[in-house]
Coordinates of C-alpha atoms in Angstrom, one line a residue:
Chain I
X1 CA -14.4 14.1 -12.6
X2 CA -14.3 11.6 -10.3
X3 CA -17.5 10.7 -8.2
X4 CA -20.2 7.8 -8.2
X5 CA -23.4 8.6 -9.1
X6 CA -26.2 9.0 -12.3
X7 CA -23.9 11.2 -14.4
X8 CA -20.8 9.9 -13.5
X9 CA -20.8 6.1 -12.2
X10 CA -18.1 3.6 -11.8
X11 CA -15.5 3.3 -12.6
X12 CA -13.8 6.6 -10.9
X13 CA -12.3 8.8 -13.2
X14 CA -9.2 11.0 -11.5
X15 CA -9.2 14.8 -11.7
X16 CA -12.0 17.3 -12.6
X17 CA -12.2 21.0 -13.0
X18 CA -13.1 21.3 -9.6
X19 CA -11.6 20.6 -5.9
X20 CA -15.1 20.0 -4.4
X21 CA -16.4 17.1 -6.3
X22 CA -13.5 15.8 -7.4
X23 CA -10.6 13.1 -6.4
X24 CA -7.4 13.8 -8.4
X25 CA -5.0 11.6 -9.5
X26 CA -2.1 13.2 -6.6
X27 CA -5.4 12.4 -3.8
X28 CA -5.8 8.7 -5.0
X29 CA -2.1 8.3 -4.9
X30 CA -1.8 10.1 -1.4
X31 CA -4.8 7.7 0.1
X32 CA -3.3 4.5 -2.0
X33 CA 0.4 5.4 -0.3
X34 CA -0.8 5.8 2.9
X35 CA -3.0 2.8 3.2
X36 CA -0.2 0.8 2.2
X37 CA 2.1 2.3 4.5
X38 CA 0.0 1.8 7.6
X39 CA -0.7 -1.4 6.5
X40 CA 2.3 -2.6 6.5
X41 CA 3.4 -1.9 10.5
X42 CA -0.6 -2.6 11.5
X43 CA -0.6 -5.8 13.7
X44 CA -2.4 -8.8 12.2
X45 CA -3.7 -9.7 15.7
X46 CA -4.5 -9.3 19.4
X47 CA -6.3 -12.2 21.3
X48 CA -6.5 -12.8 24.9
X49 CA -6.0 -16.1 26.2
X50 CA -7.6 -17.2 29.6
X51 CA -6.7 -21.0 31.1
X52 CA -9.4 -22.1 33.7
X53 CA -7.4 -25.8 35.0
X54 CA -6.5 -27.5 32.2
X55 CA -9.1 -25.5 29.8
X56 CA -8.3 -22.4 27.9
X57 CA -10.6 -20.0 25.8
X58 CA -10.1 -17.0 23.8
X59 CA -11.7 -14.5 25.9
X60 CA -10.9 -11.5 23.1
X61 CA -9.9 -11.8 19.9
X62 CA -9.3 -9.1 17.0
X63 CA -7.4 -8.8 14.1
X64 CA -7.3 -8.2 10.6
X65 CA -9.7 -11.1 9.6
X66 CA -12.1 -10.2 12.0
X67 CA -13.3 -9.4 16.0
X68 CA -14.8 -12.8 17.9
X69 CA -14.2 -16.1 18.3
X70 CA -14.8 -17.4 14.9
X71 CA -12.2 -15.6 13.8
X72 CA -9.8 -16.8 16.0
X73 CA -6.7 -19.5 15.4
X74 CA -7.3 -22.7 17.4
X75 CA -5.7 -22.8 20.6
X76 CA -4.7 -26.1 22.8
X77 CA -2.9 -26.4 26.1
X78 CA 0.2 -29.2 26.9
X79 CA 1.5 -28.9 30.1
X80 CA 1.7 -25.2 30.8
X81 CA 2.5 -24.0 27.2
X82 CA 0.0 -22.5 25.0
X83 CA -0.1 -23.3 21.8
X84 CA -2.5 -21.1 18.5
X85 CA -2.4 -22.0 15.1
X86 CA -2.8 -20.1 12.5
X87 CA -4.0 -21.6 8.6
X88 CA -2.4 -19.6 6.2
X89 CA -5.2 -18.0 4.2
X90 CA -8.6 -16.3 5.5
X91 CA -11.9 -15.3 3.6
X92 CA -12.1 -11.5 3.8
X93 CA -15.3 -9.8 4.4
X94 CA -15.8 -9.8 0.8
X95 CA -15.3 -13.3 0.4
X96 CA -11.9 -12.6 -1.1
X97 CA -9.3 -15.8 -0.1
X98 CA -6.2 -13.8 1.2
X99 CA -3.1 -15.5 2.1
X100 CA -1.6 -14.7 5.6
X101 CA 1.7 -16.0 7.0
X102 CA 2.6 -15.1 10.8
X103 CA 6.1 -14.2 11.3
X104 CA 5.9 -12.5 14.3
X105 CA 4.5 -12.6 17.7
X106 CA 4.6 -11.5 21.4
X107 CA 2.7 -12.7 24.7
X108 CA 2.5 -10.6 27.5
X109 CA 0.7 -11.3 30.7
X110 CA -2.9 -10.2 31.0
X111 CA -3.9 -10.5 34.4
X112 CA -2.8 -10.4 38.1
X113 CA -2.4 -13.9 38.4
X114 CA -0.4 -14.7 35.2
X115 CA 3.6 -14.4 35.6
X116 CA 6.2 -13.5 32.9
X117 CA 5.6 -15.7 29.2
X118 CA 8.0 -17.1 26.9
X119 CA 6.7 -16.8 23.2
X120 CA 8.1 -19.2 20.0
X121 CA 6.7 -19.3 16.8
X122 CA 7.2 -21.6 14.1
X123 CA 5.8 -22.6 10.7
X124 CA 5.1 -26.1 9.3
X125 CA 2.6 -27.9 7.3
X126 CA 0.4 -24.9 5.6
X127 CA 0.2 -23.5 9.2
X128 CA 1.7 -21.0 11.7
X129 CA 2.0 -22.3 15.8
X130 CA 3.1 -19.8 18.6
X131 CA 3.4 -21.0 21.4
X132 CA 3.4 -19.3 25.2
X133 CA 5.3 -21.1 27.9
X134 CA 4.1 -21.1 31.5
X135 CA 1.0 -20.1 31.1
X136 CA -0.7 -20.7 34.8
X137 CA -3.8 -21.9 35.9
X138 CA -6.1 -18.9 36.4
X139 CA -3.8 -17.0 34.2
X140 CA -4.2 -15.1 31.1
X141 CA -1.8 -13.8 28.2
X142 CA -2.2 -11.6 25.3
X143 CA -0.9 -12.5 22.2
X144 CA -0.1 -9.8 19.5
X145 CA 0.9 -11.2 16.0
X146 CA 2.4 -9.8 13.0
X147 CA 2.7 -11.3 9.7
X148 CA 2.0 -10.7 5.9
X149 CA -1.4 -9.8 4.7
X150 CA -2.0 -6.5 4.7
X151 CA 1.9 -5.9 5.3
X152 CA 1.7 -7.1 1.5
X153 CA -0.2 -4.7 0.2
X154 CA 0.7 -2.8 -2.7
X155 CA -0.5 0.4 -4.3
X156 CA -1.9 -1.6 -7.2
X157 CA -4.1 -3.4 -4.8
X158 CA -6.0 0.0 -5.1
X159 CA -5.6 0.5 -8.8
X160 CA -3.0 2.8 -7.6
X161 CA 0.2 3.0 -10.2
X162 CA 3.4 5.5 -10.6
X163 CA 2.1 6.8 -13.9
X164 CA -1.6 7.6 -12.8
X165 CA -2.4 10.8 -13.8
X166 CA -5.9 13.0 -14.4
X167 CA -8.4 12.4 -17.1
X168 CA -8.3 14.6 -19.6
X169 CA -10.9 13.0 -21.9
X170 CA -13.7 13.2 -18.8
X171 CA -12.9 15.9 -16.8
X172 CA -16.3 16.5 -17.1
X173 CA -18.6 13.6 -16.8
X174 CA -19.7 12.4 -20.5
X175 CA -23.2 11.9 -19.6
X176 CA -23.4 15.4 -18.1
X177 CA -22.1 17.2 -21.1
X178 CA -24.6 14.9 -23.2
X179 CA -27.5 16.1 -20.6
X180 CA -26.6 20.0 -20.8
X181 CA -26.9 19.2 -25.2
X182 CA -29.4 17.3 -25.2
X183 CA -31.3 19.9 -23.0
X184 CA -30.3 22.5 -25.8
X185 CA -31.0 20.8 -28.4
X186 CA -34.5 20.3 -27.4
X187 CA -37.2 22.7 -28.3
X188 CA -38.8 25.8 -26.2
X189 CA -41.7 23.1 -26.2
X190 CA -40.0 21.2 -23.9
X191 CA -39.0 21.3 -19.8
X192 CA -36.0 22.5 -19.2
X193 CA -37.3 20.8 -15.2
X194 CA -35.3 18.3 -13.4
X195 CA -38.8 16.5 -13.3
X196 CA -41.2 14.9 -15.6
X197 CA -40.7 12.6 -18.3
X198 CA -38.7 15.1 -20.6
X199 CA -36.0 15.0 -17.6
X200 CA -36.3 11.3 -17.4
X201 CA -35.7 10.7 -21.1
X202 CA -32.3 13.3 -21.7
X203 CA -31.3 11.5 -18.5
X204 CA -31.7 7.7 -19.7
X205 CA -29.9 9.3 -23.4
X206 CA -27.3 11.0 -21.7
X207 CA -26.1 8.0 -19.9
X208 CA -26.5 5.6 -22.7
X209 CA -24.4 8.3 -24.5
X210 CA -21.9 8.3 -21.9
X211 CA -21.3 5.1 -21.7
X212 CA -21.0 5.0 -25.4
X213 CA -18.0 7.7 -25.3
X214 CA -16.5 5.9 -22.8
X215 CA -16.4 2.8 -24.8
X216 CA -15.0 4.4 -27.6
X217 CA -12.2 6.2 -25.1
X218 CA -11.5 2.2 -23.9
X219 CA -11.1 1.2 -27.5
X220 CA -8.8 3.6 -27.7
X221 CA -7.0 2.6 -25.0
X222 CA -7.0 -0.7 -26.0
X223 CA -4.7 0.4 -29.3
X224 CA -2.1 1.6 -26.9
X225 CA 0.4 -0.5 -25.3
X226 CA 0.8 1.7 -22.6
X227 CA -2.9 1.6 -21.8
X228 CA -4.5 -1.4 -22.4
X229 CA -6.1 -3.1 -19.8
X230 CA -8.2 -5.6 -22.0
X231 CA -5.8 -6.1 -24.6
X232 CA -2.9 -6.3 -22.5
X233 CA -2.5 -9.8 -22.9
X234 CA -2.6 -9.7 -26.6
X235 CA -0.3 -7.0 -26.6
X236 CA 2.4 -9.1 -24.6
X237 CA 2.3 -11.9 -27.1
X238 CA 2.4 -9.9 -30.1
X239 CA 5.5 -8.1 -28.9
X240 CA 7.2 -11.0 -27.0
X241 CA 7.0 -9.3 -23.9
X242 CA 7.6 -12.4 -20.8
X243 CA 5.0 -12.3 -17.9
X244 CA 6.4 -13.0 -14.6
X245 CA 4.7 -14.0 -11.4
X246 CA 3.3 -11.5 -9.2
X247 CA 3.0 -8.9 -12.4
X248 CA 0.5 -6.4 -11.5
X249 CA -1.5 -4.8 -14.5
X250 CA 0.9 -1.8 -13.9
X251 CA 3.8 -3.3 -14.8
X252 CA 2.6 -5.6 -17.2
X253 CA 1.7 -2.2 -19.3
X254 CA 5.0 -0.8 -18.6
X255 CA 7.2 -3.6 -20.4
X256 CA 4.5 -3.6 -23.3
X257 CA 4.9 0.1 -24.2
X258 CA 8.8 0.1 -23.4
X259 CA 8.8 -3.3 -25.5
X260 CA 7.0 -1.1 -28.5
X261 CA 9.2 1.9 -28.0
X262 CA 12.2 -0.3 -28.7
X263 CA 10.9 -0.7 -32.7
X264 CA 11.1 2.8 -33.2
X265 CA 14.7 2.7 -33.4
X266 CA 17.9 3.1 -30.9
X267 CA 18.6 6.9 -31.0
X268 CA 19.2 8.8 -28.1
X269 CA 15.8 9.7 -27.6
X270 CA 14.0 6.3 -27.7
X271 CA 16.3 4.5 -25.8
X272 CA 16.1 7.4 -23.0
X273 CA 12.3 7.3 -23.1
X274 CA 11.6 3.2 -23.5
X275 CA 14.3 3.5 -20.7
X276 CA 12.2 5.7 -19.1
X277 CA 9.3 4.0 -19.1
X278 CA 10.2 0.8 -18.1
X279 CA 11.7 1.6 -15.1
X280 CA 9.5 4.6 -14.0
X281 CA 11.2 6.2 -10.4
X282 CA 13.6 3.9 -10.6
X283 CA 15.1 5.5 -13.8
X284 CA 17.8 8.4 -13.2
X285 CA 19.8 9.0 -16.3
X286 CA 21.7 7.4 -19.1
X287 CA 25.5 7.7 -19.0
X288 CA 27.3 8.3 -22.2
X289 CA 30.8 8.7 -23.1
X290 CA 29.9 11.6 -25.9
X291 CA 27.7 14.8 -25.4
X292 CA 28.3 17.1 -28.1
X293 CA 31.8 15.7 -29.1
X294 CA 32.0 14.7 -32.8
X295 CA 33.7 11.5 -33.6
X296 CA 37.4 13.1 -34.4
X297 CA 37.5 14.2 -30.7
X298 CA 39.8 11.9 -28.8
X299 CA 38.3 10.2 -26.2
X300 CA 39.5 8.1 -23.1
X301 CA 39.8 4.6 -23.8
X302 CA 39.2 5.2 -27.3
X303 CA 41.5 3.2 -29.4
X304 CA 41.6 4.1 -33.6
X305 CA 44.7 3.6 -35.5
X306 CA 46.8 6.3 -36.6
X307 CA 44.4 9.1 -34.9
X308 CA 44.5 8.0 -31.3
X309 CA 46.7 5.4 -31.0
X310 CA 45.4 4.6 -27.1
X311 CA 46.8 1.8 -25.0
X312 CA 48.1 -1.6 -26.6
X313 CA 45.5 -3.5 -25.0
X314 CA 42.5 -1.5 -26.5
X315 CA 44.2 -2.6 -30.2
X316 CA 42.1 -6.0 -31.1
X317 CA 44.5 -6.2 -34.2
X318 CA 43.6 -6.4 -37.5
X319 CA 42.9 -2.3 -38.0
X320 CA 39.8 -3.1 -35.6
X321 CA 39.6 -0.5 -32.7
X322 CA 37.7 -0.4 -29.7
X323 CA 35.7 2.8 -28.3
X324 CA 33.8 2.9 -25.7
X325 CA 31.7 5.6 -27.2
X326 CA 29.3 2.7 -28.3
X327 CA 29.0 2.0 -24.0
X328 CA 26.1 3.2 -22.6
X329 CA 25.3 3.4 -18.2
X330 CA 21.4 3.6 -17.3
X331 CA 21.8 4.9 -13.5
X332 CA 19.0 3.4 -11.5
X333 CA 17.9 4.0 -7.9
X334 CA 16.3 1.9 -5.2
X335 CA 14.7 2.1 -2.3
X336 CA 13.6 -0.1 0.5
X337 CA 10.4 -0.4 -0.7
X338 CA 11.3 -2.2 -3.7
X339 CA 12.1 -6.2 -3.1
X340 CA 15.2 -7.4 -4.2
X341 CA 13.0 -9.5 -6.4
X342 CA 11.1 -6.9 -7.5
X343 CA 14.4 -5.2 -8.4
X344 CA 16.3 -7.8 -10.3
X345 CA 12.9 -8.1 -12.4
X346 CA 13.3 -4.4 -13.4
X347 CA 16.9 -5.0 -14.4
X348 CA 16.3 -7.8 -16.0
X349 CA 14.0 -6.1 -18.2
X350 CA 16.4 -3.3 -18.8
X351 CA 18.9 -5.5 -20.1
X352 CA 16.3 -7.6 -22.4
X353 CA 15.1 -4.1 -24.0
X354 CA 18.5 -2.6 -24.1
X355 CA 19.8 -5.6 -25.7
X356 CA 16.7 -5.6 -28.2
X357 CA 17.2 -2.2 -28.8
X358 CA 20.9 -1.3 -29.4
X359 CA 22.8 -2.3 -32.3
X360 CA 25.3 -5.5 -31.7
X361 CA 28.2 -2.4 -31.7
X362 CA 26.7 -1.1 -28.3
X363 CA 27.4 -2.5 -25.0
X364 CA 25.4 -1.5 -22.0
X365 CA 25.5 -1.7 -18.0
X366 CA 23.7 -0.4 -15.1
X367 CA 24.7 1.0 -12.3
X368 CA 23.1 2.7 -9.2
X369 CA 26.0 5.2 -8.3
X370 CA 26.8 7.8 -10.6
X371 CA 30.7 7.6 -10.3
X372 CA 33.3 6.8 -12.7
X373 CA 33.9 3.5 -12.7
X374 CA 32.1 -0.1 -14.1
X375 CA 30.2 -2.6 -12.5
X376 CA 31.1 -6.1 -12.4
X377 CA 27.9 -7.7 -12.8
X378 CA 24.2 -8.0 -11.3
X379 CA 25.1 -8.8 -8.0
X380 CA 23.5 -6.4 -4.6
X381 CA 27.8 -6.3 -4.0
X382 CA 27.9 -4.6 -7.2
X383 CA 25.2 -2.3 -8.2
X384 CA 27.1 1.1 -6.6
X385 CA 30.0 1.5 -9.6
X386 CA 33.5 0.9 -8.3
X387 CA 35.4 3.7 -8.9
Chain V
X1 CA -24.7 21.7 5.8
X2 CA -22.6 19.1 8.2
X3 CA -21.6 15.7 6.6
X4 CA -22.0 12.8 9.0
X5 CA -20.0 9.8 8.3
X6 CA -20.9 6.6 8.1
X7 CA -20.6 4.0 10.9
X8 CA -19.2 4.7 14.0
X9 CA -15.5 5.9 14.9
X10 CA -12.9 3.7 14.4
X11 CA -12.3 3.2 18.4
X12 CA -16.0 0.9 18.5
X13 CA -13.9 -1.6 16.3
X14 CA -17.3 -2.0 14.7
X15 CA -15.5 -0.9 11.3
X16 CA -16.6 -2.7 8.4
X17 CA -15.9 -2.3 4.8
X18 CA -19.6 -0.9 4.0
X19 CA -18.4 2.6 6.1
X20 CA -16.4 3.6 3.4
X21 CA -18.5 2.7 0.3
X22 CA -17.4 -1.4 -0.1
X23 CA -20.7 -3.6 -1.4
X24 CA -19.9 -7.2 -1.9
X25 CA -22.4 -6.3 -5.1
X26 CA -20.3 -3.0 -6.2
X27 CA -18.9 -3.1 -9.7
X28 CA -18.7 -0.7 -12.7
X29 CA -21.3 0.7 -14.7
X30 CA -22.9 -1.8 -17.1
X31 CA -20.4 -4.5 -15.7
X32 CA -17.8 -3.3 -18.1
X33 CA -13.9 -2.9 -17.5
X34 CA -12.4 0.7 -16.7
X35 CA -11.6 2.8 -19.7
X36 CA -8.0 4.2 -19.2
X37 CA -5.8 1.9 -16.2
X38 CA -3.9 5.5 -16.2
X39 CA -6.9 7.5 -14.9
X40 CA -9.1 5.4 -14.0
X41 CA -10.4 3.3 -10.5
X42 CA -12.3 0.5 -10.6
X43 CA -15.2 -0.8 -8.3
X44 CA -13.1 -3.6 -7.0
X45 CA -10.3 -1.5 -5.7
X46 CA -12.6 0.9 -4.2
X47 CA -13.9 -2.4 -2.6
X48 CA -10.5 -3.4 -1.8
X49 CA -9.4 -0.1 -0.4
X50 CA -12.5 -0.1 1.9
X51 CA -11.8 -3.6 3.2
X52 CA -8.1 -2.9 3.9
X53 CA -9.1 0.5 5.7
X54 CA -11.8 -1.4 8.4
X55 CA -9.0 -4.0 8.7
X56 CA -6.3 -1.1 9.4
X57 CA -9.2 1.4 11.4
X58 CA -9.5 -2.0 13.7
X59 CA -6.5 -2.7 14.3
X60 CA -5.0 0.5 15.1
X61 CA -4.1 1.4 18.8
X62 CA -6.6 3.7 20.3
X63 CA -4.0 5.5 22.9
X64 CA -0.8 6.2 23.1
X65 CA 0.3 7.1 26.9
X66 CA 3.7 7.8 28.3
X67 CA 4.0 8.8 32.4
X68 CA 6.4 8.7 35.1
X69 CA 5.7 7.5 38.7
X70 CA 7.5 7.4 41.9
X71 CA 8.1 4.8 44.3
X72 CA 5.5 6.1 46.5
X73 CA 3.1 6.6 44.3
X74 CA 2.7 10.2 45.4
X75 CA 3.0 11.7 42.1
X76 CA 2.3 10.3 38.3
X77 CA 3.2 12.4 35.7
X78 CA 1.9 12.1 32.2
X79 CA 4.3 13.2 29.9
X80 CA 2.7 12.5 26.5
X81 CA -0.4 11.1 25.2
X82 CA -2.2 10.3 21.9
X83 CA -5.2 9.0 21.2
X84 CA -7.4 8.8 18.4
X85 CA -9.4 11.8 19.8
X86 CA -6.5 13.8 20.4
X87 CA -3.6 14.7 21.1
X88 CA -1.9 16.0 24.4
X89 CA 0.2 19.3 24.5
X90 CA 2.2 19.9 27.9
X91 CA 1.6 17.4 30.5
X92 CA -0.6 17.0 33.3
X93 CA -1.1 14.9 36.8
X94 CA -2.5 11.7 36.4
X95 CA -5.1 12.2 38.7
X96 CA -6.1 15.3 37.4
X97 CA -6.3 14.9 33.7
X98 CA -7.5 17.2 30.7
X99 CA -11.1 16.4 29.4
X100 CA -10.5 13.7 26.4
X101 CA -7.5 12.2 28.7
X102 CA -7.2 9.3 30.7
X103 CA -6.5 9.5 34.5
X104 CA -3.4 7.6 35.7
X105 CA -3.4 6.8 39.2
X106 CA -1.4 4.7 42.1
X107 CA -3.1 1.7 43.2
X108 CA -0.4 -0.1 45.5
X109 CA 3.0 -0.4 45.4
X110 CA 3.6 -1.9 42.0
X111 CA 0.3 -1.2 40.5
X112 CA -0.8 2.0 38.8
X113 CA -4.7 2.1 36.8
X114 CA -5.6 3.9 33.9
X115 CA -9.1 5.0 33.5
X116 CA -9.6 5.1 29.9
X117 CA -13.0 4.4 29.2
X118 CA -16.2 6.0 27.9
X119 CA -17.6 8.5 25.6
X120 CA -15.7 9.8 23.0
X121 CA -16.1 12.3 20.2
X122 CA -14.7 11.9 16.7
X123 CA -13.6 15.0 14.2
X124 CA -17.1 15.3 12.8
X125 CA -18.6 15.5 16.4
X126 CA -20.0 11.8 16.8
X127 CA -19.5 10.4 20.3
X128 CA -19.2 7.0 20.8
X129 CA -18.2 4.8 23.9
X130 CA -14.5 3.6 23.7
X131 CA -14.0 0.0 25.6
X132 CA -10.0 -1.0 26.0
X133 CA -9.7 -4.4 25.3
X134 CA -6.0 -4.9 24.7
X135 CA -3.1 -3.2 26.4
X136 CA 0.6 -3.5 26.3
X137 CA 3.5 -1.2 28.8
X138 CA 7.0 -1.0 29.1
X139 CA 8.8 0.3 31.9
X140 CA 12.4 1.8 32.1
X141 CA 13.0 0.6 36.1
X142 CA 13.5 -2.7 37.8
X143 CA 14.1 -5.9 35.8
X144 CA 10.4 -7.2 36.5
X145 CA 8.6 -7.5 33.3
X146 CA 5.8 -5.2 33.2
X147 CA 2.6 -6.0 32.4
X148 CA -0.8 -4.1 31.5
X149 CA -4.1 -5.7 31.4
X150 CA -7.7 -5.1 30.8
X151 CA -9.7 -4.9 34.3
X152 CA -13.7 -4.2 33.5
X153 CA -14.8 -2.3 31.2
X154 CA -12.6 0.9 31.5
X155 CA -9.7 0.3 33.2
X156 CA -6.3 -0.8 32.3
X157 CA -4.1 -2.4 35.2
X158 CA -0.2 -2.1 34.8
X159 CA 2.0 -3.7 37.5
X160 CA 5.7 -3.6 37.6
X161 CA 8.2 -4.3 40.3
X162 CA 7.7 -0.9 41.6
X163 CA 5.7 2.3 40.6
X164 CA 8.5 4.1 40.2
X165 CA 10.0 4.6 36.4
X166 CA 8.9 6.1 33.2
X167 CA 6.2 3.7 31.4
X168 CA 4.7 3.5 28.2
X169 CA 1.7 2.3 27.7
X170 CA -0.1 1.4 24.7
X171 CA -4.1 0.5 24.7
X172 CA -6.7 -0.9 21.7

C-alpha cells in the first residue's frame, strides 16, 4: 500500500497493487542499499582555513554535520602548523547524537600563496586532531576529512532488513477499504459526495477502524518471534536468546525465530529452515554425508563391526562404532560488507543453535567453501575447507 | 501536471531533511509502533533516511573533470566531465564548452582556470546557481604538487609546475 496521508498514515507499509501509488519492499531495499553505499564513501567534511599573520580562520566549511563556522572544528596555529580538532560526536539536524571518528584527512593548498603542505592525523582524549604543516602567512589550505559517521550507516538505520517483503494484509489501505464499505452501507438517503458531514463521519470512522485493524495485525505479529517487535525482548528472554551489543531489531528477530524453530525437532527440514532463518543471505546450504542412501550402504568413514570394518582408527572399542553420517557441515558465504565481528557473531549463533537442535550423537561444523575437507576452528585462516 | 521537488537542487548546498519529508515532529499515526517489521517502515526510519540523504547531497561533488593541456597553453582538451546537471559525451576544446559544461582555459605557463559558476537545471527543470567552494586536482606531469583552489564565485584555478599534462579536477 505505502503512502502517507489520511487513509494510509505512517508507518509506511511496503507493497501495493499499483506501482503508481505504492512503494514496494524492493524499491525500499534499493533506496536503502544505495544510500548506505553512497554514505560509506562520502567525505565527512571539506574546510578551507586561511592564515593572516598568526591568526587562522575557517573561511569555508561544509560537512555531514552541517555547514558554516558553527559546524567547523576548533582550529589553532602553532608556529606554521595548523591543528584542527574534531570532537567525537555531534547532534545532527534532528537533534540526534551521532558519534564520529575521523580516520583520514588530506590537506591541499587553497590559494596562490600557499605551497605544498603535509597532513598528519592522530586521536587522543576523545578527540581527533588533524595537523597541517607548512601553512604560510597569507596562505590557505583546504582540508578534506573522512570518517565513521555516515559510513557506519547500515540498512537497519532505515528499517531495511534482508527479510523485508511486501505487505499482503494491507495492499489496499485498511482505512480506504473501510471507507468504501461505510459508503456502501449507508442508505441511499445519504450522500456519497466527498464533502459534507456524511463524508466527514465516514472518514473519521474509517480511520478509526483502520487503526484498529492495524492493532489487530500488530497483535498477531507480537505472537510470532519472527515478526515481533514490541515483544521481541520478551521472546528473547523466554527463548533464552543472548543479546549482543549492536544487535538490530532485525537480527534479534531472526535469532528469536531460529531458536523457536529449534524446538520443532531436528528433522532435516527444520534444521535447514532454522539455519537459513538465522543466517539469511549468509547461508548457502547444508552438507550431509547421506542423501537417499539407507543405513546399510557403506559410507566412507563409517566403521560398523561386522559390516563395514573401516579403518582401525575408527574403532572406538567395546563394539562402539563411528560414522560420519551424523556430521553436518553448514556452508556459508561472506562478503566484504559483513564485518569480522558480525560474521563471528553469526557463526557463534549458528554453533549455539545447532548445539541445541541436534542430538548428542550428531556433530557439526561450518565452512565457507564447498570443497571436501575439514575445518579446524573458527579462525579466519580456516574458513575455507582444507582439502 | 509536473511535479516540483521540494527545496533546491543538491548543488545549492541548502539541502535539508525537510526537503525529503523529514520533520522533527514526524511520527507514526497515533504514536503507535510499526505493525509488522517485515513490511513496514517507521516514521523514525524515514526521518533518518531524509537526514542522511541531505548530508550526502550536501557533500557530493558537483563536478569531476578530466582534461589535457599543452605546455604552451595553446590547446586544452576536456576529455571527460561529469556534473550533477549532466554527463559529457565525447570531448571538447576547453575554450568552447557545450552548454552546461565548464570552460577550461590557459592563464599562464603553469596556471589554468575553470569557469564553472552560474545557473544549472536539474531533472525537473528547476534552475539554481552553483557556486564552487572546494576543489582538488591531480596532474600526471611534473613533480610539483598540483593545487586547485576557488577564486571568486565562479572560477577554479589549477596550478602545476607546467601546464602540460593530463589533469583530473573535482569541484564541490
